[in-house]
PDB file of C-alpha atoms in Angstrom:
ATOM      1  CA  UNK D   1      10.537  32.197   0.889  1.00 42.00           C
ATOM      2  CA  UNK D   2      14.027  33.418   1.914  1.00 41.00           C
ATOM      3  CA  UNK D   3      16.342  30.317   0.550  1.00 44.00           C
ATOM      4  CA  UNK D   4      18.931  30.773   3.410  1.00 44.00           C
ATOM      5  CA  UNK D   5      16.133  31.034   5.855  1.00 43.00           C
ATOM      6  CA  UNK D   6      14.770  27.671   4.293  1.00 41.00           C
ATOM      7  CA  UNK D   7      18.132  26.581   4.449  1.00 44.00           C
ATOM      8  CA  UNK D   8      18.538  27.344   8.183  1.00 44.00           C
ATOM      9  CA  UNK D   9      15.064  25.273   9.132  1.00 40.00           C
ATOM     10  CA  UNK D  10      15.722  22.522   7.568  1.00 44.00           C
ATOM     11  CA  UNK D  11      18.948  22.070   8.789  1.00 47.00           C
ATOM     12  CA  UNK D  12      17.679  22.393  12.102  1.00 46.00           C
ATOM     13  CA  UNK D  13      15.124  19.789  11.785  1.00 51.00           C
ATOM     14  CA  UNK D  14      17.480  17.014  10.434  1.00 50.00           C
ATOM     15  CA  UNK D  15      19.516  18.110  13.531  1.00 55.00           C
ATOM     16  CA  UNK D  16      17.610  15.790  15.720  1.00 58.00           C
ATOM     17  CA  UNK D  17      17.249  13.195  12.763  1.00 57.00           C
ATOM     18  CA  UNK D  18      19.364   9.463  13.733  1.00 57.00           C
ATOM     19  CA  UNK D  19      20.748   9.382  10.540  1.00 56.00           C
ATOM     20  CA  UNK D  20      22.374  12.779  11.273  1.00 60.00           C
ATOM     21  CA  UNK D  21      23.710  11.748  14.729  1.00 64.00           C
ATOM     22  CA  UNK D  22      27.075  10.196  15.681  1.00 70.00           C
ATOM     23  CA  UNK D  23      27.314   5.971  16.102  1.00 73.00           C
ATOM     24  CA  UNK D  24      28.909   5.261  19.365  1.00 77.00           C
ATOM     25  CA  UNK D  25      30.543   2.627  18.326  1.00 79.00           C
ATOM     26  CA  UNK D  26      32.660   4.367  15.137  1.00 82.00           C
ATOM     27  CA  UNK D  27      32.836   7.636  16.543  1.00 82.00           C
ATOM     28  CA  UNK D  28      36.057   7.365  16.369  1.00 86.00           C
ATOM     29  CA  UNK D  29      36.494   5.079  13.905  1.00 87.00           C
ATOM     30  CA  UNK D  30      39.480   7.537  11.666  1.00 88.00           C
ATOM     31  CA  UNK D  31      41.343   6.821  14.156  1.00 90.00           C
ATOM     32  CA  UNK D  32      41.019   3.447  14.895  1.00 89.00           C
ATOM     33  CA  UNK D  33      41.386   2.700  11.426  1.00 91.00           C
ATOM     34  CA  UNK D  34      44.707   4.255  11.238  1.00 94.00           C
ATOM     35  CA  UNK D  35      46.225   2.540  14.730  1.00 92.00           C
ATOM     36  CA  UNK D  36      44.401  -1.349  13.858  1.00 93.00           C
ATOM     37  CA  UNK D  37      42.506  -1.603  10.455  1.00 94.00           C
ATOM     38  CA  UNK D  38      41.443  -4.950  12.060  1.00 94.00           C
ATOM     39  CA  UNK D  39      39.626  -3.741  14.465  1.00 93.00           C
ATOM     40  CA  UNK D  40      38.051  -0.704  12.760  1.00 91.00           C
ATOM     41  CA  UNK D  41      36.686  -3.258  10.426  1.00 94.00           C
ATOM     42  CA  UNK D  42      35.322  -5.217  13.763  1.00 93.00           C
ATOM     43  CA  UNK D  43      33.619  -1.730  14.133  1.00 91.00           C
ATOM     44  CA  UNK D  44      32.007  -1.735  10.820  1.00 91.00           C
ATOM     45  CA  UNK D  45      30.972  -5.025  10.920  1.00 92.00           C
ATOM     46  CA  UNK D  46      29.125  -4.871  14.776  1.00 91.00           C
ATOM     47  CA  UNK D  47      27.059  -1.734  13.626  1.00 87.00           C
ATOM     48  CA  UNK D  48      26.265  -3.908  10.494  1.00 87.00           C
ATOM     49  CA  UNK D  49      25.190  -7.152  12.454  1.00 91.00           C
ATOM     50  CA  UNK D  50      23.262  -4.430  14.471  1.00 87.00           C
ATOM     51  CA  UNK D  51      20.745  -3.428  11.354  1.00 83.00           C
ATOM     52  CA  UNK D  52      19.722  -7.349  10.449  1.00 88.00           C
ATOM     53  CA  UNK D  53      17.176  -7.564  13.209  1.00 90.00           C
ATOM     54  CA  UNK D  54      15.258  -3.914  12.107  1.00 84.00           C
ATOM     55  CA  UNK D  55      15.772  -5.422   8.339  1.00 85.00           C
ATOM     56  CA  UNK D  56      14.000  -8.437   9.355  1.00 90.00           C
ATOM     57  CA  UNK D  57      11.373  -7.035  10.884  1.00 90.00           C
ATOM     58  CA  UNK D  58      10.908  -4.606   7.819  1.00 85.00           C
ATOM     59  CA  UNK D  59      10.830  -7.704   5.337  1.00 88.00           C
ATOM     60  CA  UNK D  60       8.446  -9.275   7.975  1.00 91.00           C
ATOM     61  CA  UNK D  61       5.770  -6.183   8.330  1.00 89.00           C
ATOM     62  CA  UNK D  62       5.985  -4.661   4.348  1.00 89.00           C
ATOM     63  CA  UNK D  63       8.046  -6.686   1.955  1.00 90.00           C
ATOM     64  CA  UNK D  64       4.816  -8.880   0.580  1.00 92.00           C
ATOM     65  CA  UNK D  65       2.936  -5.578   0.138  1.00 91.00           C
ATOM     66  CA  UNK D  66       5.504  -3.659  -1.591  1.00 92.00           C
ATOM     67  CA  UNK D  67       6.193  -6.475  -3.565  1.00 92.00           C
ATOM     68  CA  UNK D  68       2.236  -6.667  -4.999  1.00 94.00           C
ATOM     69  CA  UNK D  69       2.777  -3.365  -5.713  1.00 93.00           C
ATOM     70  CA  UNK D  70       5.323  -3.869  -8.110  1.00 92.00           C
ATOM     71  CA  UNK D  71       3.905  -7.070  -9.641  1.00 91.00           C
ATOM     72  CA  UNK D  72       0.715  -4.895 -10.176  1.00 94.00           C
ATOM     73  CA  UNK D  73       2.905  -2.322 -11.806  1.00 94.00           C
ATOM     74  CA  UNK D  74       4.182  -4.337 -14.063  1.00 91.00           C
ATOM     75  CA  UNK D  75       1.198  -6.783 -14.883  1.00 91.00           C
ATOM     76  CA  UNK D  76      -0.623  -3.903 -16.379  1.00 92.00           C
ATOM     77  CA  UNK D  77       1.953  -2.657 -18.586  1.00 92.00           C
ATOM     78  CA  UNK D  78       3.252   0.450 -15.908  1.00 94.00           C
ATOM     79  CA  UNK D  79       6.694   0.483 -14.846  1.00 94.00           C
ATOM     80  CA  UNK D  80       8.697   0.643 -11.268  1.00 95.00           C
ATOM     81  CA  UNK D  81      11.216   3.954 -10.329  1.00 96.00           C
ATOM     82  CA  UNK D  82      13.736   4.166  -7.925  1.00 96.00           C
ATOM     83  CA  UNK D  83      14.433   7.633  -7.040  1.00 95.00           C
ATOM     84  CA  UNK D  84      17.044   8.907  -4.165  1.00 92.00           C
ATOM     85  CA  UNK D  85      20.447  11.199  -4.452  1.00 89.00           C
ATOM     86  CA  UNK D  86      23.790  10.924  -3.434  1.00 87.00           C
ATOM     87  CA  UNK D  87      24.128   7.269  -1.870  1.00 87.00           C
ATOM     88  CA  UNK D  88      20.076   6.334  -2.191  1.00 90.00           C
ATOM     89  CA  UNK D  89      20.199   7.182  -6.126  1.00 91.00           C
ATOM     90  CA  UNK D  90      23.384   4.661  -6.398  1.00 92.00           C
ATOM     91  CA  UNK D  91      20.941   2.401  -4.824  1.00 92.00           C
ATOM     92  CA  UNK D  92      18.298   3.037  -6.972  1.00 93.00           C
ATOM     93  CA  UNK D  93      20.206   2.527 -10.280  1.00 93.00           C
ATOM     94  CA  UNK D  94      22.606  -0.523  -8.328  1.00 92.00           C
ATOM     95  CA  UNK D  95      18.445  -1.936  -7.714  1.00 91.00           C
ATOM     96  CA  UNK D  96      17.854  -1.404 -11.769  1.00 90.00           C
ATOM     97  CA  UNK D  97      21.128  -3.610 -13.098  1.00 88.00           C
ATOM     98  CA  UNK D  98      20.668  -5.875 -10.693  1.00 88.00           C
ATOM     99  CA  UNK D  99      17.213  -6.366 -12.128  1.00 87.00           C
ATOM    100  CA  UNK D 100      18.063  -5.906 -15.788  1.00 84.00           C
ATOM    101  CA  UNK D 101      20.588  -8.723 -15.177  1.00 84.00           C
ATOM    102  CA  UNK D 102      18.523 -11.641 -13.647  1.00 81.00           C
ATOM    103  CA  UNK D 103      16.046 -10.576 -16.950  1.00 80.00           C
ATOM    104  CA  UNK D 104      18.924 -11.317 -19.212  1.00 78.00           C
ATOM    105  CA  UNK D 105      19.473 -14.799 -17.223  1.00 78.00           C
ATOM    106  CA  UNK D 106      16.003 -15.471 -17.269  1.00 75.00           C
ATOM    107  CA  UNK D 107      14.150 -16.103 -20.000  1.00 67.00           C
ATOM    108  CA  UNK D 108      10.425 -15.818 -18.862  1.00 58.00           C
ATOM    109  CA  UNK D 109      11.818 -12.517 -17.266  1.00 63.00           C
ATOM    110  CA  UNK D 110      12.864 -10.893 -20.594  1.00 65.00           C
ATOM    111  CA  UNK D 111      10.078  -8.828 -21.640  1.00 73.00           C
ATOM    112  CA  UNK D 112      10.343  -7.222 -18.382  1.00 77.00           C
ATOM    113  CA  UNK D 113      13.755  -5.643 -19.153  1.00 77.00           C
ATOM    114  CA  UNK D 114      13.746  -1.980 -18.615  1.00 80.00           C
ATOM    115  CA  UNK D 115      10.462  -1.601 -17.017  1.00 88.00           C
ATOM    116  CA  UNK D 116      12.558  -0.913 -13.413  1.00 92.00           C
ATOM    117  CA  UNK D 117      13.924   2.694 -13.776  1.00 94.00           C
ATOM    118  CA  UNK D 118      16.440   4.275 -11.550  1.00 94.00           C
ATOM    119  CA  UNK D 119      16.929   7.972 -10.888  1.00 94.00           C
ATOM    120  CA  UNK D 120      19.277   9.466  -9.372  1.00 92.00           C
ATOM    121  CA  UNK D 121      19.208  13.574  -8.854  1.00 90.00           C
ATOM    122  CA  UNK D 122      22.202  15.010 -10.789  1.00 87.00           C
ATOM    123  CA  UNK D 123      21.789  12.166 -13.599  1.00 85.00           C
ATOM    124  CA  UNK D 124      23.651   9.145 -14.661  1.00 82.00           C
ATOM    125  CA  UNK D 125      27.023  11.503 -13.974  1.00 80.00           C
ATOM    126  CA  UNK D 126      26.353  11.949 -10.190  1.00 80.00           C
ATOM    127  CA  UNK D 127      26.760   8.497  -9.670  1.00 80.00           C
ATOM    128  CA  UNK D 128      30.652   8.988 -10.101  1.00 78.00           C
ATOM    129  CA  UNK D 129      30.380  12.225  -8.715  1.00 76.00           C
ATOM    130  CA  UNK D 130      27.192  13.807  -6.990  1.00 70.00           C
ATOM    131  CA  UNK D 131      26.081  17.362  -8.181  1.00 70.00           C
ATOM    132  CA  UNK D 132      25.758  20.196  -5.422  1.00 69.00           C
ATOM    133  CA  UNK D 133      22.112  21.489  -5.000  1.00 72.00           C
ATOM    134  CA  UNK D 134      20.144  19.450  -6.660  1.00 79.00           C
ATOM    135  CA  UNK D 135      19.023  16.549  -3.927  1.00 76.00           C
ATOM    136  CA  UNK D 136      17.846  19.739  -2.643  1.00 78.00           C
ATOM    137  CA  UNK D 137      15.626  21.296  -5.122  1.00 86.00           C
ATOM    138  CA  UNK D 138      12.533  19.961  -5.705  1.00 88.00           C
ATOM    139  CA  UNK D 139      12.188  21.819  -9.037  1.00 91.00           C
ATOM    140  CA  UNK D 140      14.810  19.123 -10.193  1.00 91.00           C
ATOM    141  CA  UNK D 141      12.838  15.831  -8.699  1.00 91.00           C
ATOM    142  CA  UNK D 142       9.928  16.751 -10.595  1.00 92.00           C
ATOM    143  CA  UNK D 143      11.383  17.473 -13.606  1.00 93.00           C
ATOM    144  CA  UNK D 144      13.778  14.386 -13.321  1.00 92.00           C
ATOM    145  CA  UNK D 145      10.484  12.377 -13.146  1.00 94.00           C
ATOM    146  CA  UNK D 146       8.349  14.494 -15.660  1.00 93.00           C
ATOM    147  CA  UNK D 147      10.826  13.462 -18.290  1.00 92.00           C
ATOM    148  CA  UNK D 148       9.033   9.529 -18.206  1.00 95.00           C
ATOM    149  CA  UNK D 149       5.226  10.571 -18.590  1.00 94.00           C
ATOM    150  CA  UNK D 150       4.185   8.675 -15.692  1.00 95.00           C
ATOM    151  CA  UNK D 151       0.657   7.533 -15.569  1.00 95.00           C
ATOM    152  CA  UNK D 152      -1.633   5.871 -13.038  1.00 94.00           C
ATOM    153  CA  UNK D 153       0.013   2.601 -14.144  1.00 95.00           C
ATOM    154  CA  UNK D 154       3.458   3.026 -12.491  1.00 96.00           C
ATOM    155  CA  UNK D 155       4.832   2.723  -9.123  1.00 96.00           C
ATOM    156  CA  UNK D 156       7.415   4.827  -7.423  1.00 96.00           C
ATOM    157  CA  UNK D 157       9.632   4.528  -4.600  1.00 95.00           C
ATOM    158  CA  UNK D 158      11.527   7.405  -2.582  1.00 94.00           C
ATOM    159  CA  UNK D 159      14.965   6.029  -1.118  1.00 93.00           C
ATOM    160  CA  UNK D 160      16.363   8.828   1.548  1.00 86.00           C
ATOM    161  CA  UNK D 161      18.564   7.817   4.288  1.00 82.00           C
ATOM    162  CA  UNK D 162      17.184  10.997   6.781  1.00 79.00           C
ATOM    163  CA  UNK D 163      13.937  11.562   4.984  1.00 78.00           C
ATOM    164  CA  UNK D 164      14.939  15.071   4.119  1.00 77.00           C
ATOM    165  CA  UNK D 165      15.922  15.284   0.220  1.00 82.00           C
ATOM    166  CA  UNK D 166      13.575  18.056  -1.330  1.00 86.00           C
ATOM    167  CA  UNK D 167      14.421  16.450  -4.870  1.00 90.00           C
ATOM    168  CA  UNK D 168      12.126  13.451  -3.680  1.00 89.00           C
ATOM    169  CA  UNK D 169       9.386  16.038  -2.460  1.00 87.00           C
ATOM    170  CA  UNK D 170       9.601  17.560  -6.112  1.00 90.00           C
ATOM    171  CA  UNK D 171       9.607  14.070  -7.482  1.00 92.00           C
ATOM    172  CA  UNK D 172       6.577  12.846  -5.316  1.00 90.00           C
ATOM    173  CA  UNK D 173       4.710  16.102  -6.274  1.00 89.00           C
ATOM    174  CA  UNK D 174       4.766  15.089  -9.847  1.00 93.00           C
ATOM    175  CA  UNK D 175       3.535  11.478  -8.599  1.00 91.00           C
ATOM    176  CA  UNK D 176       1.027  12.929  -6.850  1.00 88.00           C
ATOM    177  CA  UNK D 177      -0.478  15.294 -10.217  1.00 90.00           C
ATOM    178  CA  UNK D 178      -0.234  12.168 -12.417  1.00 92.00           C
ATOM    179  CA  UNK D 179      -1.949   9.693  -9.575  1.00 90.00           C
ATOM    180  CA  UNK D 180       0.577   7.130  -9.742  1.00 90.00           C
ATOM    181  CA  UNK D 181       0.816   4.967  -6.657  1.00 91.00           C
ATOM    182  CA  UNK D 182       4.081   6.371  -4.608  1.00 90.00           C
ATOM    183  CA  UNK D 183       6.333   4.791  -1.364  1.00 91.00           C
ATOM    184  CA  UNK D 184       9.038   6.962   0.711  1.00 88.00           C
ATOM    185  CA  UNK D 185      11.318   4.693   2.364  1.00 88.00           C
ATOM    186  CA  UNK D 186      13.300   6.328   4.656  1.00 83.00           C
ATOM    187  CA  UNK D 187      15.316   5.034   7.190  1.00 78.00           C
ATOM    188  CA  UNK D 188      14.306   7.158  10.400  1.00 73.00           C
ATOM    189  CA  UNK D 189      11.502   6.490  12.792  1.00 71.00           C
ATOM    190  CA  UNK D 190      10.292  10.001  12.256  1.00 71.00           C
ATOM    191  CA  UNK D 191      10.508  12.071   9.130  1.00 66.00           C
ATOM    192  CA  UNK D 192      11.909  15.733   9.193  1.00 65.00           C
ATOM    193  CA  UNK D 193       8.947  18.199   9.769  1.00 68.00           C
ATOM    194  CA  UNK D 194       8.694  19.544   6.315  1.00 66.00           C
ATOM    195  CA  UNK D 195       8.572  15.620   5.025  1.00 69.00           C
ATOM    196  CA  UNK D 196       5.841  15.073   7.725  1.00 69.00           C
ATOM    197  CA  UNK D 197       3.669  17.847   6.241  1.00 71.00           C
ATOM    198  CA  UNK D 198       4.043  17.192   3.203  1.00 68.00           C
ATOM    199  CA  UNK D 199       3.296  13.371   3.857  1.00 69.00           C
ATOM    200  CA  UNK D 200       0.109  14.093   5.286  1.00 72.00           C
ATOM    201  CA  UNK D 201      -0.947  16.530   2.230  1.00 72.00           C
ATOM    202  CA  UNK D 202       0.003  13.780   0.005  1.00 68.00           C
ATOM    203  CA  UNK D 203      -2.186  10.923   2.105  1.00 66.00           C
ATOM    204  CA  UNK D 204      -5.226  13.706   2.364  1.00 66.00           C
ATOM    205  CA  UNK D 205      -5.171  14.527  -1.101  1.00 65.00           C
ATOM    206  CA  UNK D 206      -5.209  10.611  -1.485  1.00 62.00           C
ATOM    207  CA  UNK D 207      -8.176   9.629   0.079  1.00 61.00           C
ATOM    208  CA  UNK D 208     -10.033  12.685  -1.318  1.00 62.00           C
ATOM    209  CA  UNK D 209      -9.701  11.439  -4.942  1.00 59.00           C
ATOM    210  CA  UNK D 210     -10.443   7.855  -4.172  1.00 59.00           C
ATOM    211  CA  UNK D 211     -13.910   8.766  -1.998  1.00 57.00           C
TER     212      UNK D 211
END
């Protein structure tokens, strides 16, 4: 397929995406900033007050679950990824030292070291600095994840803001061949289109293999 005509859906399909539109209440936040820093971080802080409740109600509904996943992971010798790019892959490898670090503190914790991996497309580098094209090839996200032999063992979890990155859709492909067990968390009520179909492919393919 055409890339710039691949190009042109997709970017009409994050279009309607709430991660992609403005915030009311810093839309004009530059300029606030400049006149009152004050009050611009007033701004900040409502639309951060404004998440808890939705982050509550996450932790409420899927934390416990997501959480046996990883203790499963781990009890059986597999490992836990992080994958995401630009902003979500500095979360992923933030998630990974703050992990490594309560190991080191803890000594019951210390033969887990290590077995939480963070990726982020572009490499250690693009957490300075992110790497044009890559959080959207999905070429890329499988190889970035092919490098680790993942086996049925591991877990994996897909951080996008919008739900769009095409370097997670290569990188849950790969999940997907190797039958490792595989979360998108995305922080959108509905994915993009392409996301959604490939979603449901993944969940078919998924219930054919375990009937």
């Amino acid at each position: 397929q055409d890339p710039t005509t691949l190009k042109s859906f997709m970017s009409s399909s994050w279009s309607c995406l709430s991660t992609e539109q403005d915030n009311g209440i810093t839309s004009r936040l530059s300029h606030v900033m400049c006149v009152d820093i004050e009050q611009g971080l007033r701004l900040l802080h409502e639309v951060d007050v404004s998440i808890l409740p939705h982050l509550r109600s996450f932790v409420e509904q899927h934390l416990m679950r997501l959480a046996t996943y990883v203790v499963e992971a781990l009890s059986h010798g597999g490992r836990c990824f992080f994958v995401g790019s630009g902003s979500s892959g500095r979360i992923a490898l933030n998630l990974v030292g703050f992990w490594n670090d309560k190991c080191r503190k803890h000594t019951l914790s210390s033969s887990y070291t290590n077995r939480i991996v963070g990726v982020i497309a572009g490499g250690v580098k693009a957490f300075i600095r992110a790497e044009e094209g890559i959080e959207d090839s999905e070429v890329q996200g499988h190889k970035s994840l092919e490098m680790y032999n993942l086996t049925p063992k591991d877990v994996v979890f897909l951080l996008s803001a919008s739900g769009s990155a095409m370097f997670n859709v290569g990188a849950g492909n790969y999940c997907r061949s190797v039958g490792c067990k595989t979360v998108y968390l995305m922080h959108v009520s509905t994915a993009p289109a392409h996301i959604e179909r490939w979603l449901d492919s993944t969940n078919k393919q998924q219930q054919q293999q375990q009937q």
